[in-house]
Coordinates of C-alpha atoms in Angstrom, one line a residue:
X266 CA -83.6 140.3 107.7
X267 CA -80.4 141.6 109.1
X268 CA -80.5 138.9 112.1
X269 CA -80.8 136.0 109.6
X270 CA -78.1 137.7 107.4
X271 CA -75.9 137.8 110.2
X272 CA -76.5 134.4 111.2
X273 CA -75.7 133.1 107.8
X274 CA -72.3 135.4 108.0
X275 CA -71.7 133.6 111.3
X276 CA -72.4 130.1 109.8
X277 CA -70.5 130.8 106.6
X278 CA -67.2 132.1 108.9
X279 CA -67.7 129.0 111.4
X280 CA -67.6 126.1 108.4
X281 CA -64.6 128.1 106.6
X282 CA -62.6 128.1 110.2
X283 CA -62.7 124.2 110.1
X284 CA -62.0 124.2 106.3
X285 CA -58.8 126.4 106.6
X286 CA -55.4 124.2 106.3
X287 CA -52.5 123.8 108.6
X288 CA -49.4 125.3 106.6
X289 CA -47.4 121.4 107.9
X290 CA -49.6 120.1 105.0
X291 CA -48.3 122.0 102.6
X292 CA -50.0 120.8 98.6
X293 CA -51.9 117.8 100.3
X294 CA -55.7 118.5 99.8
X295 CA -57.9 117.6 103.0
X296 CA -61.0 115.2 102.4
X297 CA -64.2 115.5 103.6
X298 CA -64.2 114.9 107.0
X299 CA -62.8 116.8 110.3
X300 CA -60.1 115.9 112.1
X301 CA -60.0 114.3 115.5
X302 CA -57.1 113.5 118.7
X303 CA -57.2 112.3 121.7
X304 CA -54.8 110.3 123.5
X305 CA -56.1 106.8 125.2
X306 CA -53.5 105.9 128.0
X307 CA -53.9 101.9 128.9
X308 CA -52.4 99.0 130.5
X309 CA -51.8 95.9 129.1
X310 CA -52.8 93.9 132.2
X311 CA -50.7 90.7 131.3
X312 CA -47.7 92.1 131.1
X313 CA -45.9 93.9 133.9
X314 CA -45.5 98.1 134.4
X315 CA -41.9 99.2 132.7
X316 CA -39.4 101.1 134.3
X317 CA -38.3 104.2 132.7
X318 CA -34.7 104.2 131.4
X319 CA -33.3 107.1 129.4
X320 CA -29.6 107.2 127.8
X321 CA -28.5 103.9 130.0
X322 CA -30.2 105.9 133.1
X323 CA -32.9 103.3 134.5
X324 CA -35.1 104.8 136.8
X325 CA -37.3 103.0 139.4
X326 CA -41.0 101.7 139.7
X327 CA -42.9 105.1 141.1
X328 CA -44.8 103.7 144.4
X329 CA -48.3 102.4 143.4
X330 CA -47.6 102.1 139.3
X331 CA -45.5 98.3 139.9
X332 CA -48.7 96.4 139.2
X333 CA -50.7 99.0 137.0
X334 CA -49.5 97.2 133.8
X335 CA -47.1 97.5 130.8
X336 CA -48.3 101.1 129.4
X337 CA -49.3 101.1 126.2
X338 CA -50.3 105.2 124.9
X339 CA -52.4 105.4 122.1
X340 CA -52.4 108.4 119.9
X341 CA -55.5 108.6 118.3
X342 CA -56.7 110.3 115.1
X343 CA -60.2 110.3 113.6
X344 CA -63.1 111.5 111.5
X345 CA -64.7 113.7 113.5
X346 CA -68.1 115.4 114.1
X347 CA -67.9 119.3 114.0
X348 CA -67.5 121.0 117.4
X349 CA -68.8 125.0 116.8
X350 CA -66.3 127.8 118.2
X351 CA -63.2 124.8 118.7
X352 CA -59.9 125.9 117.0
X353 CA -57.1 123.3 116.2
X354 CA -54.5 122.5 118.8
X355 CA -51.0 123.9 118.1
X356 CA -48.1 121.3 116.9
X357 CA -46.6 122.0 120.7
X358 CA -49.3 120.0 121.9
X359 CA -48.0 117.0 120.1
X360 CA -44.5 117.8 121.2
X361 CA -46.0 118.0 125.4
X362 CA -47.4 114.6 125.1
X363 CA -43.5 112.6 124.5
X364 CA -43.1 113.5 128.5
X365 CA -46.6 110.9 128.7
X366 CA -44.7 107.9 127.1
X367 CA -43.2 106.2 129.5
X368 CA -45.4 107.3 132.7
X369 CA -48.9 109.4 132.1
X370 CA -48.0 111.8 135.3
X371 CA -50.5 114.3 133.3
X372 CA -49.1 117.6 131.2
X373 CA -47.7 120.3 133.7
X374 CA -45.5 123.1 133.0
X375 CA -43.0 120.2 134.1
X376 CA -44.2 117.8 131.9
X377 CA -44.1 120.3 128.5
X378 CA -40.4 121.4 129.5
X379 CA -39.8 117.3 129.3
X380 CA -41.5 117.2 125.8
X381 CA -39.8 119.9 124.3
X382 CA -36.2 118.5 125.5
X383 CA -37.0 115.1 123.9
X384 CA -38.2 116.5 120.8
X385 CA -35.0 118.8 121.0
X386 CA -32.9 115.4 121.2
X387 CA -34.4 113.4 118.7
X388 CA -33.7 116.1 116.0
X389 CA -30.3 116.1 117.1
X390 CA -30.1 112.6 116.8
X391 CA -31.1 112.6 113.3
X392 CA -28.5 115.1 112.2
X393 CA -30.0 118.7 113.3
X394 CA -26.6 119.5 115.4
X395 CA -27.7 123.2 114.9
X396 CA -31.0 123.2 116.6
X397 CA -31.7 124.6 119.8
X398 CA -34.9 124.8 121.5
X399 CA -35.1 128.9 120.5
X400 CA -34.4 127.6 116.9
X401 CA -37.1 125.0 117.6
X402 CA -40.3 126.6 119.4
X403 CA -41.5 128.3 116.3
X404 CA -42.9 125.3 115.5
X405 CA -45.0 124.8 118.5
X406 CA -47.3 127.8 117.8
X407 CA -48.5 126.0 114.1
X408 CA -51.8 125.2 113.8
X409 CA -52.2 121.3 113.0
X410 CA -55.7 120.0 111.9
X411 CA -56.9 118.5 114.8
X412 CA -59.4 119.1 117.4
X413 CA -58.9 117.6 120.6
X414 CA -61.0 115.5 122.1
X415 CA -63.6 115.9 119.6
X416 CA -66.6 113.5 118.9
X417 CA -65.8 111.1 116.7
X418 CA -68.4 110.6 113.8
X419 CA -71.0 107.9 114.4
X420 CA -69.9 105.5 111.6
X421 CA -67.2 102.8 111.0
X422 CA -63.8 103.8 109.4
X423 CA -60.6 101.4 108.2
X424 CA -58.2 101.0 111.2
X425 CA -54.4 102.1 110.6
X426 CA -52.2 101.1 113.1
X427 CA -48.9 102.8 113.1
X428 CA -45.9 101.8 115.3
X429 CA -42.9 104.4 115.7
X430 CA -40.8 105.8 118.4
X431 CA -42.6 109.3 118.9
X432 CA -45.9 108.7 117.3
X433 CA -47.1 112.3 118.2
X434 CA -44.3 114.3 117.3
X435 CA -43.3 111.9 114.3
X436 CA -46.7 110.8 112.4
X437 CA -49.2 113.5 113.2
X438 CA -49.5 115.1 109.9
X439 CA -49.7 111.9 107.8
X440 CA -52.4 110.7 110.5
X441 CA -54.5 113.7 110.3
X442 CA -54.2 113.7 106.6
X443 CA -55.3 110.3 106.3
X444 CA -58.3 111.0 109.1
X445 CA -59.7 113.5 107.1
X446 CA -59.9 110.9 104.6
X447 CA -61.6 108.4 106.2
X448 CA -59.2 106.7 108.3
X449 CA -58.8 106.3 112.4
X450 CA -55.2 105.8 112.7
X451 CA -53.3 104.8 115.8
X452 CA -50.0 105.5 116.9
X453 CA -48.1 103.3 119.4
X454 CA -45.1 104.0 120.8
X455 CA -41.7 101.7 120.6
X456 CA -41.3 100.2 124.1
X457 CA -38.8 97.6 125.6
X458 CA -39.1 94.7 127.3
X459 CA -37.9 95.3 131.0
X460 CA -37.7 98.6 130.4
X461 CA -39.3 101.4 128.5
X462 CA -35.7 101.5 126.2
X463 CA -36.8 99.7 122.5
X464 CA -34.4 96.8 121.8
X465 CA -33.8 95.9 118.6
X466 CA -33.7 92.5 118.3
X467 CA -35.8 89.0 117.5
X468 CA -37.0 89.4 120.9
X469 CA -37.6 93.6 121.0
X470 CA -39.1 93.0 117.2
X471 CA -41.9 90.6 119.6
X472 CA -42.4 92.9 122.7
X473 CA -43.3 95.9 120.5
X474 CA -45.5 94.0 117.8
X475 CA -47.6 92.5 121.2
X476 CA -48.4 96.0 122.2
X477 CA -49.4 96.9 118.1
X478 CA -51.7 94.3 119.0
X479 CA -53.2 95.0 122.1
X480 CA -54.4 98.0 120.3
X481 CA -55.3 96.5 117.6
X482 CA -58.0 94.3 120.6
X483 CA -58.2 97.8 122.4
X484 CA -59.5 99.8 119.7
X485 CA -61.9 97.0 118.1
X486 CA -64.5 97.9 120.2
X487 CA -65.1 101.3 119.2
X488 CA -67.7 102.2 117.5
X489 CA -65.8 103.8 114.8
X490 CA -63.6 101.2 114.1
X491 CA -64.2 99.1 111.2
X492 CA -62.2 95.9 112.3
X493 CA -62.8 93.8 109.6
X494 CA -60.3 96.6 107.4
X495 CA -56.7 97.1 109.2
X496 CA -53.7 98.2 108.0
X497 CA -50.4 98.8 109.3
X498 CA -47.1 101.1 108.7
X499 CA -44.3 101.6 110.1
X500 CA -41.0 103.7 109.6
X501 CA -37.4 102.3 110.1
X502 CA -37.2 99.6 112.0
X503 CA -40.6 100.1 112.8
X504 CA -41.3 98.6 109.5
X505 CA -40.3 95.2 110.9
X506 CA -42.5 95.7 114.4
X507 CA -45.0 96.3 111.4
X508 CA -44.3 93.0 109.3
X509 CA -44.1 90.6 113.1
X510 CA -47.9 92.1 113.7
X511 CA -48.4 91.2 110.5
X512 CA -47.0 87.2 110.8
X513 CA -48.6 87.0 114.0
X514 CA -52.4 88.1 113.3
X515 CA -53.9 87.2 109.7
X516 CA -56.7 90.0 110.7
X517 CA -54.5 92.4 109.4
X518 CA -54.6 93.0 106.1
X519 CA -52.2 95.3 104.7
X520 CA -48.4 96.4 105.0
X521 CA -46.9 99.3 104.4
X522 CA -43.1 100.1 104.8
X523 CA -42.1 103.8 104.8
X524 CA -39.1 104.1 104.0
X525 CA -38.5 100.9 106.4
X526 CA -35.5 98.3 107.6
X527 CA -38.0 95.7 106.3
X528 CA -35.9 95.4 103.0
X529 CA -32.3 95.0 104.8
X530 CA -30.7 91.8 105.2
X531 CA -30.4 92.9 109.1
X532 CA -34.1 93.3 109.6
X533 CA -35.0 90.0 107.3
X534 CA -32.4 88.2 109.4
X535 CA -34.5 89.1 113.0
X536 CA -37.5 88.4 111.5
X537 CA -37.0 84.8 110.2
X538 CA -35.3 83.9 113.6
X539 CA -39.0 84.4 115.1
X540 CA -40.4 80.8 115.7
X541 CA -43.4 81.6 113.9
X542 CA -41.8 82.5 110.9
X543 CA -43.3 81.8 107.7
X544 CA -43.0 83.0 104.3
X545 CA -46.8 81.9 103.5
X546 CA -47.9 84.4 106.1
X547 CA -46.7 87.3 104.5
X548 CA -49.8 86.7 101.8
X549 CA -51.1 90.6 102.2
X550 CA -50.1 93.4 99.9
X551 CA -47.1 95.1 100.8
X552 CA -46.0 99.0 99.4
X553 CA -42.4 99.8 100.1
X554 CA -41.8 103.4 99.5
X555 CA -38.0 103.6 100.1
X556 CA -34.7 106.0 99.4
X557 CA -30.9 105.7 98.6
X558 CA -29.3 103.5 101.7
X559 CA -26.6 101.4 101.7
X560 CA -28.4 98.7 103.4
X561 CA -32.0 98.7 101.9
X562 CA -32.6 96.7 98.5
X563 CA -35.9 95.5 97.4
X564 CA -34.6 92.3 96.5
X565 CA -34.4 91.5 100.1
X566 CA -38.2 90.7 100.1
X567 CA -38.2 89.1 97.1
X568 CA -38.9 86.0 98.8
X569 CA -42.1 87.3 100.2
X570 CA -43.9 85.9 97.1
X571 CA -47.1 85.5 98.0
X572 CA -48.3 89.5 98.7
X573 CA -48.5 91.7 95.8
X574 CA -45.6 94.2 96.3
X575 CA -45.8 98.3 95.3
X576 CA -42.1 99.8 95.1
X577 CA -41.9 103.8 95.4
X578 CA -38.3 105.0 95.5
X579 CA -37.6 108.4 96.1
X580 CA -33.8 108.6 94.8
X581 CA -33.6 112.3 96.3
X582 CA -35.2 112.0 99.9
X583 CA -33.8 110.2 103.0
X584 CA -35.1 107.6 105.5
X585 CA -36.7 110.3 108.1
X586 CA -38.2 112.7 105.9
X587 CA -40.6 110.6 105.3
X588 CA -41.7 111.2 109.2
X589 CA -43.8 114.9 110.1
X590 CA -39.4 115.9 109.7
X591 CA -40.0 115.9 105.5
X592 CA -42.8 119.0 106.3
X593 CA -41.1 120.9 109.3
X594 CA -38.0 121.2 106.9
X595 CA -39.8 124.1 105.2
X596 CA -40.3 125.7 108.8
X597 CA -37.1 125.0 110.6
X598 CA -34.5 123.9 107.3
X599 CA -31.7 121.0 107.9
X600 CA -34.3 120.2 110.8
X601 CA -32.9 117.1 110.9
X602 CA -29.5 117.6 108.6
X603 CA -29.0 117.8 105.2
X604 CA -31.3 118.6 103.2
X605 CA -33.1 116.6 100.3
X606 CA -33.9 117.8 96.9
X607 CA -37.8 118.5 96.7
X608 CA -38.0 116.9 100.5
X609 CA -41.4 118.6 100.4
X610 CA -42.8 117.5 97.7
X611 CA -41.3 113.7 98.2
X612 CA -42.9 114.4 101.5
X613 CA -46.8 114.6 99.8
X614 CA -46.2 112.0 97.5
X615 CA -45.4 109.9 99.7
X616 CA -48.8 110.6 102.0
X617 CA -50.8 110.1 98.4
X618 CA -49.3 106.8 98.0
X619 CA -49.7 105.8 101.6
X620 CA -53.7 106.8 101.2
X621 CA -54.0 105.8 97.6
X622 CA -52.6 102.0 99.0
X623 CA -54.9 102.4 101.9
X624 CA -57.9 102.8 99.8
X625 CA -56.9 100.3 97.0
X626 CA -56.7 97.6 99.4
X627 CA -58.6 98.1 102.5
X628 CA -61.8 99.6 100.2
X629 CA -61.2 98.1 97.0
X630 CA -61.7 101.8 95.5
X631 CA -61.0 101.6 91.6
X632 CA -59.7 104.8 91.3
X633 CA -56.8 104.1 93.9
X634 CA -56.1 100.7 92.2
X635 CA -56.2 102.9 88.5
X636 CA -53.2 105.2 91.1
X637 CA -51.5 102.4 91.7
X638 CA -51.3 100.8 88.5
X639 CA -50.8 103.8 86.6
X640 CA -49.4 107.0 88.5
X641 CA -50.4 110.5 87.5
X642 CA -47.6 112.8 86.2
X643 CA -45.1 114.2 88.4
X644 CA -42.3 116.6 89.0
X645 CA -39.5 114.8 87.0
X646 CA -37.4 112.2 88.6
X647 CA -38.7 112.4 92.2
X648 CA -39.8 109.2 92.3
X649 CA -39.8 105.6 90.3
X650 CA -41.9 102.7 91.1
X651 CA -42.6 98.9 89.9
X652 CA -44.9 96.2 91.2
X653 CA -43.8 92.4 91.8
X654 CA -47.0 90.8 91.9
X655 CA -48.2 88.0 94.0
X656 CA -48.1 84.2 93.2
X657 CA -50.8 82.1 94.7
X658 CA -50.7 81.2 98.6
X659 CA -50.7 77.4 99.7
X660 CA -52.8 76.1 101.9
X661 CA -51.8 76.6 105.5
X662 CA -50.5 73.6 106.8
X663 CA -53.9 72.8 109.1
X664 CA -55.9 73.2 105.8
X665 CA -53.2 70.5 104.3
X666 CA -54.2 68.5 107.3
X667 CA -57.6 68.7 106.4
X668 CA -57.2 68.2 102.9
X669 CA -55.3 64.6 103.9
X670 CA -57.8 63.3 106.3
X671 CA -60.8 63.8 103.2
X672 CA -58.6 63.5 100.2
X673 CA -56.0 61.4 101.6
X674 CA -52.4 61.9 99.9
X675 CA -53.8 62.5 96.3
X676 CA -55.3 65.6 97.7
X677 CA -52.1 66.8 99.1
X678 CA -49.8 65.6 96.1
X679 CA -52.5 67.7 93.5
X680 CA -52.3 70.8 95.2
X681 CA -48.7 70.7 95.4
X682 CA -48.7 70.1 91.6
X683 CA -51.2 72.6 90.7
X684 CA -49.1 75.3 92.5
X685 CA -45.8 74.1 91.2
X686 CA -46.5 75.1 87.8
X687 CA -46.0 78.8 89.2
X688 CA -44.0 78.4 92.2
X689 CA -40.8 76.4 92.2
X690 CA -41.1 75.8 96.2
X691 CA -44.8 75.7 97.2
X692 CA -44.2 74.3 100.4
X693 CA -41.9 75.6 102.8
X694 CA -39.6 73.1 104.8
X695 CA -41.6 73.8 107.6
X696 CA -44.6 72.6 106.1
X697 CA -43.1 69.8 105.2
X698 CA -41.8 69.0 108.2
X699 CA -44.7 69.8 110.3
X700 CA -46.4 66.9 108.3
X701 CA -44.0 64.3 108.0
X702 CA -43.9 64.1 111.8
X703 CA -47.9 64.6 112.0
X704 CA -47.6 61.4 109.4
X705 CA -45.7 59.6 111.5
X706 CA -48.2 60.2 115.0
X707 CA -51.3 58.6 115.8
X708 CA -50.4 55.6 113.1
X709 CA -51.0 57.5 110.2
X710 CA -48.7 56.1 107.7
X711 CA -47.4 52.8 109.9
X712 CA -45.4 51.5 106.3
X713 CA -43.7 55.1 105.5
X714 CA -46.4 55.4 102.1
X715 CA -47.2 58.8 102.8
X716 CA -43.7 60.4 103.7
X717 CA -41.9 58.6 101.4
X718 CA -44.6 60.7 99.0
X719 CA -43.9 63.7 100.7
X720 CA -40.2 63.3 100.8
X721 CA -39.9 62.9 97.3
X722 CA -41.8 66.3 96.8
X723 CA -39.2 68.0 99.6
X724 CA -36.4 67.2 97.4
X725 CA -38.5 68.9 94.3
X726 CA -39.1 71.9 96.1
X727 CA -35.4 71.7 98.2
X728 CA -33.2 69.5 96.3
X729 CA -29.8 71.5 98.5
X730 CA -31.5 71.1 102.2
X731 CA -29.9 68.8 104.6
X732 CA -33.2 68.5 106.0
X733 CA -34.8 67.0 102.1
X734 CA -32.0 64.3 102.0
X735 CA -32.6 63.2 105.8
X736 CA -36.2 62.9 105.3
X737 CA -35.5 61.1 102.0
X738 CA -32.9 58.8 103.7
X739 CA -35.1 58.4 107.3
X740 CA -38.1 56.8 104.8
X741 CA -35.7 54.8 102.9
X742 CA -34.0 53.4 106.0
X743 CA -37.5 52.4 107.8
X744 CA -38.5 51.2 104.4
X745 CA -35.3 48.7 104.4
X746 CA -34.0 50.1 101.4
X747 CA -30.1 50.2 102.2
X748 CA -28.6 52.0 99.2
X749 CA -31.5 55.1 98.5
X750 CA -30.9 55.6 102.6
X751 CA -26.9 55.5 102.8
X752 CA -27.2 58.1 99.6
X753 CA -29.0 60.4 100.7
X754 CA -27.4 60.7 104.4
X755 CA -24.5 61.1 103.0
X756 CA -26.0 64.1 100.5
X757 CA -27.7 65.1 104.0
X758 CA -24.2 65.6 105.7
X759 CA -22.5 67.3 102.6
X760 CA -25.2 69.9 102.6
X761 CA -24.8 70.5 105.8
X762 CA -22.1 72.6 105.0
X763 CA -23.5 74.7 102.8
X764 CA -27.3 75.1 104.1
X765 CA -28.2 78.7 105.1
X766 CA -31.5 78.3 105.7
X767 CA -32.9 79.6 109.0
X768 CA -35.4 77.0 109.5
X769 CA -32.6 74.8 110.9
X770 CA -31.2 76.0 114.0
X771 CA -27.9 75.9 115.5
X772 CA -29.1 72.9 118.1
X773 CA -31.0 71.5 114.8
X774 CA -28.2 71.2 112.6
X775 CA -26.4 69.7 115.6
X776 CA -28.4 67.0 116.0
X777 CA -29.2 66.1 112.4
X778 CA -25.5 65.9 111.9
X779 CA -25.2 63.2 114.3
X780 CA -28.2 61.3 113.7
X781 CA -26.6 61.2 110.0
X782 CA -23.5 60.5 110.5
X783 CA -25.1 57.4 113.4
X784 CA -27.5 56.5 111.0
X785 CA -24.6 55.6 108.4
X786 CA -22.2 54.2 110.6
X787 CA -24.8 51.7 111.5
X788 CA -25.8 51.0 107.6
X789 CA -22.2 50.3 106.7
X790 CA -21.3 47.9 109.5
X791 CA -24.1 45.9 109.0
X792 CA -23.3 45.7 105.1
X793 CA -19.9 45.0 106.3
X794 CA -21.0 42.0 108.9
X795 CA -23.6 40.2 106.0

């Protein structure tokens, strides 16, 4: 009796262990499941091995590593099976692994000495002048909730990938918390393009959203990986490596900016200069949880009309607290600077809205949508949200294709009109001018019938584009009709002037100038000479 007693004892002492909470999480409550980590280091075959470079300092190709591949390290965490008599690693474990970014030379007294001096910089960086690593190593000895290396549980769970400069040191408490909720989240590191420096710009934005997706292909062969539910999130300009991984692969199905660049007229500018660009893309729900900065406004995705977009703004907490900083404030205060008001608690609500937006969308959970709809009470003004919500997605412009090989132009001139009760522009101009020069290939529309059509519903949709009035004066030309053509080249050149739109580029506008300006010379002299 005393045996089986004590075995119970032992038991009882064993589940509580894996119950107890890491003090980072502060009011969060766990969910049901154990936490997982492990780290995957791979190499994105197709693209070549990256130098390291550190504050300008670019350092050489080690022998052997040239043709290895552009590293790509994935921090992964997990629902987990239980693993009897393992304890939690320690938050320095987190902080060891930023020496494995760039080059995965494995973690040696060496390596942890590396870790803890870039963790020591980034705080400075964000406004921690007074730390040192004395005032900093503290923090190393907290238990996290995660058990390294441990067996993942044998079912499939909602993949979110998560983009951001330090993932372990950065997102480690948000990703466990979401973990033990039924998420395998994936951190990936913010790499450059000939070398391991990010760049931010059009082309930087591209580099690191191909390596979001090569995990994304990486991890959707796991067993515990439900790939048909993905999600992404991403901090500062993160947020935008987030939204061009988004644009590029429809298979993701959710967006979430924390406290993100996406909503600044910088970030919007570098993400419509992509060639693939296309408002109609951005047709997945977005949640923008965002604080006082000059430069954010969400009115700077207002145009991204077609996903249903959640605003949560914290008017008390600032851009990196929403990052593992908002928690290690209550260890290590002014971590990274000033303090906010209630950083904590912004902190936790901000995790609840990130899981509650996770489940509404990627599970279609009621409770979460109820959340959404309708927050629960909260400490007085720490946060305010609204909801914009989606209007309905055209067709993408193979499915207009489609729809005018069976339906012919009707087909394509009803949809239009059925959409343009809600949307004022339902086709974008590169939409329309995708198809008036598909029209014009392969004999489609020899007597200018079918663009004539569609030019008239450009100039609905864009009645101040250059590009409207020079399709509307390129049919009317071809279609001999002297006076519509001269018109609208003239309108064509006058907007010119005033056209911001960054479908037309600098060559574009160049040449559509001319070919105006050509195209009405020749009109007038030949009034002129009958």
């Amino acid at each position: 009796m005393t045996k089986q007693l004590l075995t119970i004892i032992l038991c009882w002492l064993s589940s509580f262990s894996f119950a107890q909470k890491s003090i980072l999480w502060g009011n969060l409550k766990p969910g049901k499941h154990i936490v997982g980590f492990k780290v995957i280091q791979t190499y994105d075959l197709s693209r070549p091995f990256l130098p390291k470079q550190q504050e300008g300092i670019l350092s050489g190709v080690p022998e052997g590593w040239k043709h290895k591949g552009r590293q790509v390290q994935i921090s992964l965490w997990y629902p987990a099976q239980k693993v009897n008599s393992a304890k939690p690693i320690f938050f320095e474990h987190y902080i060891h692994l930023l020496s494995q970014i760039h080059q995965a030379t494995g973690v040696d007294n060496k390596a942890k000495k590396l870790g803890w001096k870039m963790f020591l910089k980034n705080t400075k960086m964000l406004g921690g002048k007074q730390n040192s690593l004395k005032r900093l190593a503290k923090l190393g000895k907290i238990n996290t909730q995660a058990y390294l290396n441990a067996p993942p549980k044998d079912e499939k769970h909602p993949l979110v990938l998560f983009p951001a400069g330090h993932p372990t040191a950065e997102i480690s408490i948000m990703a466990e918390y979401l973990a033990s909720k039924g998420y395998v989240v994936a951190g990936i590191p913010n790499l450059g393009i000939t070398s391991t420096a990010p760049e931010i710009s059009t082309v930087g934005l591209q580099a690191m959203a191909q390596d979001v997706l090569f995990t994304l292909g990486h991890l959707s062969g796991f067993q515990n990986v439900d790939r048909k539910k993905v999600a992404i999130i991403g901090n500062a300009f993160s947020s935008s490596i987030a939204a061009t991984a988004l644009l590029t692969n429809a298979d993701i199905d959710a967006l979430i900016s924390l406290e993100g660049g996406l909503l600044s007229d910088f970030e919007q500018r570098m993400l419509k200069q992509q060639l693939n660009y296309e408002v109609a893309s951005f047709d997945r729900p977005i949640l923008a949880i965002y604080a006082p900065h000059p430069a954010i406004d969400p009115q700077k995705i207002a145009h991204l009309k077609y996903a249903t977009r959640y605003f949560v703004h914290f008017p008390t907490m600032k851009e990196f607290h929403f990052l593992n900083y908002g928690s290690l404030e209550q260890q290590t205060p002014q971590i990274i600077g000033k303090t906010p008001k209630n950083v904590q608690q912004g902190y936790e609500w901000g995790c609840r809205y990130v899981y509650h937006f996770l489940n509404a969308t990627l599970k279609k959970d009621s409770k979460s949508q109820q959340f959404l709809r309708n927050p629960p009470k909260t400490p007085k003004n720490l946060f305010q949200t609204h909801t914009q919500t989606a209007l309905p997605a055209p067709p993408t412009i193979a499915q207009l294709k489609h729809l005018f090989t069976t339906q012919g132009m009707t087909g394509v001139e009803q949809t239009y009109q059925h959409l343009r009760h809600k949307d004022s522009s339902p086709f974008s101009l590169k939409y329309f001018d995708e198809l008036f020069k598909w029209l014009g290939w392969s004999s489609r529309d020899n007597q200018w019938v079918f663009r004539d059509k569609l030019a008239n519903m450009v100039l609905d949709s864009h009645p101040k584009s250059a590009l409207s009035h020079y399709f509307k004066a390129s049919v009317a030309n071809a279609q001999k009709n002297t006076s519509i053509a001269k018109k609208h080249f003239k309108q064509a050149l006058k907007c010119l002037d005033s056209d911001l739109s960054n479908y037309l580029s600098v060559g574009r506008r160049v040449r559509l100038r001319k070919y105006s300006q050509q195209a009405l010379n020749t009109l007038t002299k030949s009034k002129k000479q009958n």
